Amino acid sequence: DKREVYAKVKASNLYDKKLQLYTISESLVGQPIGIGRMMAFAPGWLENQSVWTHMSYKWYLELLRAKLYDEFFTEIKTGFVPFMSSKVYGRSPLEASSFIVSSAFPDERLHGQGFLARLSGSTAEFLSMYNLMAVGRAPFVIEKTDDDDHALALKPRPALPKWLFQSDGTASFLFLGKTWLTYHVKDGFFESDDNIWEMDIEKIEYEMDDGTTGEVDGGTLGKTVAYAARNRRVKTIDVYY
């Protein structure tokens, strides 16, 4: 069971309770020097029980892929660099780190601080999570049409928590580096038990680069708009729940 695996990992010594982050290893105290260079580092530093951002991000990504949404959104509040305190992190929250010093390190002043010993591999995982949250696993699909043909379609299916929506009930992101895609929820959404990934889309409005506008009922944009979006010729898409 996926949720059981998550619970066991979080209950293990891989979880740094002070920082609410996951370390690359448990304590290596008592291990032979022959296991490698990690034994040369102090606990909480580099391979010896520190927090590797790209490995933590892989863990968060798999939570999202497993659709453990409550667990995922709880973890990223402390695990995503943009949500960390810059005073603790020690650098811009817009910049990833190779590793973060865990609470196992002897000097408490460095706990939670990020270091860039080499380039971080966390960017790919972050972008994967960003896309899954924003539009879903497969925004572009091939669907059967009314004339029994098959054509490209665009079906955004976000997985966003309530706390990432603005107070006006909107959440926006830049799709394919070009199109501003905005989700709109109705009054009462924040007070309800509804989750956007379980809700049906009522309609989608769009505006092309040439000023052409349109509206479709339901949650699917047909081939004309889908091709235009994929070719980065759509200015805005507004999705209403």
Coordinates of C-alpha atoms in Angstrom, one line a residue:
D1 CA 0.0 0.0 0.0
K2 CA 1.4 3.4 -1.1
R3 CA 0.2 5.2 1.9
E4 CA 1.7 2.6 4.3
V5 CA 5.1 3.0 2.6
Y6 CA 4.9 6.7 3.0
A7 CA 4.0 6.4 6.7
K8 CA 6.9 4.0 7.3
V9 CA 9.5 6.2 5.6
K10 CA 8.3 9.2 7.6
A11 CA 8.4 7.3 10.8
S12 CA 12.0 6.1 10.1
N13 CA 15.2 7.9 11.0
L14 CA 15.4 9.3 7.4
Y15 CA 13.0 12.0 8.5
D16 CA 14.6 15.0 10.2
K17 CA 11.9 16.0 12.6
K18 CA 13.5 19.4 13.5
L19 CA 13.7 20.5 9.8
Q20 CA 10.7 18.4 8.6
L21 CA 12.9 17.2 5.7
Y22 CA 14.3 13.8 4.5
T23 CA 17.9 12.9 4.7
I24 CA 20.0 10.9 2.3
S25 CA 20.8 8.3 4.9
E26 CA 20.3 7.4 8.6
S27 CA 23.2 7.7 11.0
L28 CA 26.4 6.1 9.8
V29 CA 27.9 5.8 13.2
G30 CA 29.6 2.4 13.6
Q31 CA 29.8 1.7 9.9
P32 CA 33.2 0.7 8.4
I33 CA 35.3 3.2 6.6
G34 CA 35.3 0.9 3.6
I35 CA 31.8 1.8 2.6
G36 CA 33.1 5.0 1.0
R37 CA 33.9 8.7 1.3
M38 CA 30.7 9.5 3.2
M39 CA 32.5 8.3 6.3
A40 CA 34.9 11.2 5.9
F41 CA 32.1 13.8 6.4
A42 CA 30.6 14.9 9.7
P43 CA 27.0 13.7 10.3
G44 CA 24.6 16.0 8.5
W45 CA 27.0 17.0 5.8
L46 CA 27.0 15.8 2.1
E47 CA 26.6 12.0 1.8
N48 CA 26.6 11.5 5.6
Q49 CA 23.0 12.1 6.6
S50 CA 22.4 15.5 5.0
V51 CA 19.3 16.5 2.9
W52 CA 19.9 16.2 -0.8
T53 CA 17.3 18.3 -2.5
H54 CA 17.1 16.4 -5.7
M55 CA 16.6 13.1 -3.8
S56 CA 14.0 14.6 -1.6
Y57 CA 12.3 16.0 -4.7
K58 CA 12.2 12.6 -6.2
W59 CA 10.4 11.4 -3.1
Y60 CA 7.9 14.2 -3.3
L61 CA 7.4 13.6 -7.0
E62 CA 6.5 10.0 -6.4
L63 CA 4.0 11.0 -3.7
L64 CA 2.4 13.2 -6.3
R65 CA 2.4 10.5 -9.0
A66 CA 0.9 8.1 -6.5
K67 CA -1.9 10.6 -6.0
L68 CA -1.2 10.9 -2.3
Y69 CA -2.2 14.5 -2.5
D70 CA -2.8 15.3 1.2
E71 CA 0.6 13.9 2.0
F72 CA 2.3 15.6 -0.9
F73 CA 0.9 19.1 -0.1
T74 CA 1.8 18.7 3.5
E75 CA 5.4 17.7 2.7
I76 CA 6.1 20.6 0.2
K77 CA 5.2 23.2 2.8
T78 CA 8.5 22.5 4.5
G79 CA 10.3 20.5 1.7
F80 CA 10.1 22.9 -1.3
V81 CA 12.9 25.5 -1.3
P82 CA 10.5 28.4 -2.3
F83 CA 8.6 27.8 1.0
M84 CA 11.7 27.8 3.2
S85 CA 12.8 30.6 5.4
S86 CA 15.6 32.5 3.6
K87 CA 17.1 33.3 7.0
V88 CA 17.5 29.6 7.8
Y89 CA 18.2 28.5 4.2
G90 CA 20.9 31.1 3.8
R91 CA 20.3 31.9 0.2
S92 CA 17.6 33.0 -2.2
P93 CA 14.5 30.7 -2.1
L94 CA 14.6 30.9 -5.9
E95 CA 17.9 29.0 -5.9
A96 CA 18.2 25.2 -5.3
S97 CA 21.1 23.7 -3.4
S98 CA 23.0 20.5 -3.7
F99 CA 22.4 19.7 -0.1
I100 CA 20.9 21.1 3.1
V101 CA 22.6 20.6 6.4
S102 CA 20.5 18.4 8.6
S103 CA 20.0 18.6 12.3
A104 CA 22.6 15.8 12.7
F105 CA 25.4 18.3 12.1
P106 CA 27.3 19.3 15.2
D107 CA 27.0 23.0 14.6
E108 CA 23.3 24.0 15.1
R109 CA 23.9 27.3 13.5
L110 CA 24.1 25.6 10.1
H111 CA 21.0 23.4 10.5
G112 CA 18.7 24.0 7.5
Q113 CA 21.3 25.9 5.5
G114 CA 21.7 25.1 1.8
F115 CA 25.1 24.6 0.1
L116 CA 26.0 24.2 -3.6
A117 CA 28.9 21.8 -3.7
R118 CA 28.0 21.1 -7.3
L119 CA 25.1 21.7 -9.6
S120 CA 21.8 20.5 -8.2
G121 CA 19.7 17.9 -10.1
S122 CA 16.5 19.1 -8.5
T123 CA 15.3 21.2 -11.4
A124 CA 14.0 18.3 -13.5
E125 CA 12.0 16.9 -10.5
F126 CA 10.6 20.3 -9.7
L127 CA 9.5 21.0 -13.2
S128 CA 7.8 17.5 -13.3
M129 CA 5.9 18.3 -10.1
Y130 CA 5.1 21.8 -11.4
N131 CA 3.5 20.3 -14.6
L132 CA 1.7 17.6 -12.7
M133 CA 0.2 20.1 -10.3
A134 CA -0.7 22.6 -13.0
V135 CA -2.1 20.5 -15.9
G136 CA -1.9 16.9 -14.9
R137 CA 0.0 13.9 -16.3
A138 CA -1.2 14.1 -19.9
P139 CA -2.7 17.5 -20.9
F140 CA -2.5 16.6 -24.6
V141 CA -4.4 13.5 -25.6
I142 CA -5.7 11.9 -28.7
E143 CA -9.5 11.5 -28.6
K144 CA -12.2 10.1 -30.8
T145 CA -14.3 12.8 -32.5
D146 CA -17.9 12.9 -33.6
D147 CA -17.0 11.9 -37.1
D148 CA -15.3 8.8 -35.8
D149 CA -11.8 10.2 -36.4
H150 CA -9.1 10.7 -33.9
A151 CA -7.6 14.2 -33.1
L152 CA -5.5 16.1 -30.6
A153 CA -7.3 17.6 -27.6
L154 CA -6.2 19.6 -24.6
K155 CA -7.6 18.5 -21.2
P156 CA -6.0 20.3 -18.2
R157 CA -6.5 18.4 -15.0
P158 CA -4.7 20.2 -12.2
A159 CA -4.0 19.0 -8.7
L160 CA -3.7 22.1 -6.6
P161 CA -4.5 22.6 -2.9
K162 CA -6.7 25.4 -1.7
W163 CA -3.8 27.3 -0.2
L164 CA -2.2 27.9 -3.6
F165 CA -5.3 29.7 -4.8
Q166 CA -5.6 33.5 -4.6
S167 CA -8.4 34.9 -2.3
D168 CA -10.4 35.8 -5.5
G169 CA -10.6 32.0 -6.3
T170 CA -8.0 31.9 -9.1
A171 CA -4.7 30.1 -9.6
S172 CA -2.6 30.9 -12.7
F173 CA 0.6 29.6 -14.3
L174 CA 2.4 30.0 -17.6
F175 CA 1.7 27.0 -19.8
L176 CA 4.5 25.9 -22.2
G177 CA 6.2 29.2 -21.4
K178 CA 3.6 31.1 -23.4
T179 CA -0.1 30.8 -22.4
W180 CA -1.5 32.1 -19.2
L181 CA -3.7 29.4 -17.9
T182 CA -6.0 30.4 -15.0
Y183 CA -8.3 28.2 -13.0
H184 CA -11.4 29.8 -11.4
V185 CA -13.4 28.3 -8.5
K186 CA -16.8 29.4 -7.2
D187 CA -17.7 31.1 -4.0
G188 CA -17.7 28.6 -1.2
F189 CA -14.8 26.5 -2.5
F190 CA -12.5 27.4 0.4
E191 CA -15.1 26.5 3.0
S192 CA -16.0 23.2 1.3
D193 CA -14.4 19.8 1.4
D194 CA -14.1 19.8 -2.4
N195 CA -10.7 19.2 -4.0
I196 CA -10.1 20.6 -7.5
W197 CA -8.8 17.2 -8.8
E198 CA -12.1 15.7 -8.0
M199 CA -14.3 18.4 -9.5
D200 CA -15.7 18.7 -13.0
I201 CA -14.9 21.6 -15.3
E202 CA -17.9 23.6 -16.4
K203 CA -16.4 25.6 -19.2
I204 CA -13.2 26.8 -20.8
E205 CA -12.6 30.2 -22.4
Y206 CA -9.6 31.1 -24.5
E207 CA -8.0 33.9 -26.5
M208 CA -5.7 33.3 -29.5
D209 CA -2.7 35.5 -30.2
D210 CA -4.7 37.1 -33.1
G211 CA -7.4 38.2 -30.7
T212 CA -9.9 35.4 -31.6
T213 CA -11.8 34.2 -28.6
G214 CA -14.0 31.2 -27.9
E215 CA -15.7 29.2 -25.2
V216 CA -16.4 25.5 -24.9
D217 CA -18.6 23.6 -22.4
G218 CA -16.9 20.9 -20.4
G219 CA -13.2 20.3 -19.8
T220 CA -11.8 19.6 -23.3
L221 CA -10.4 21.9 -25.9
G222 CA -10.7 20.5 -29.4
K223 CA -8.0 20.0 -32.0
T224 CA -7.9 23.6 -33.4
V225 CA -7.2 25.2 -30.0
A226 CA -5.1 22.2 -28.9
Y227 CA -2.7 22.5 -31.9
A228 CA -2.6 26.3 -31.4
A229 CA -1.7 25.9 -27.7
R230 CA 1.0 23.3 -28.5
N231 CA 2.4 25.6 -31.1
R232 CA 2.4 28.5 -28.6
R233 CA -0.2 30.6 -30.4
V234 CA -2.8 30.9 -27.6
K235 CA -2.6 34.0 -25.3
T236 CA -4.9 32.9 -22.4
I237 CA -7.0 29.9 -21.3
D238 CA -9.5 30.3 -18.4
V239 CA -10.9 27.2 -16.9
Y240 CA -14.1 27.5 -14.8
Y241 CA -15.3 25.0 -12.1

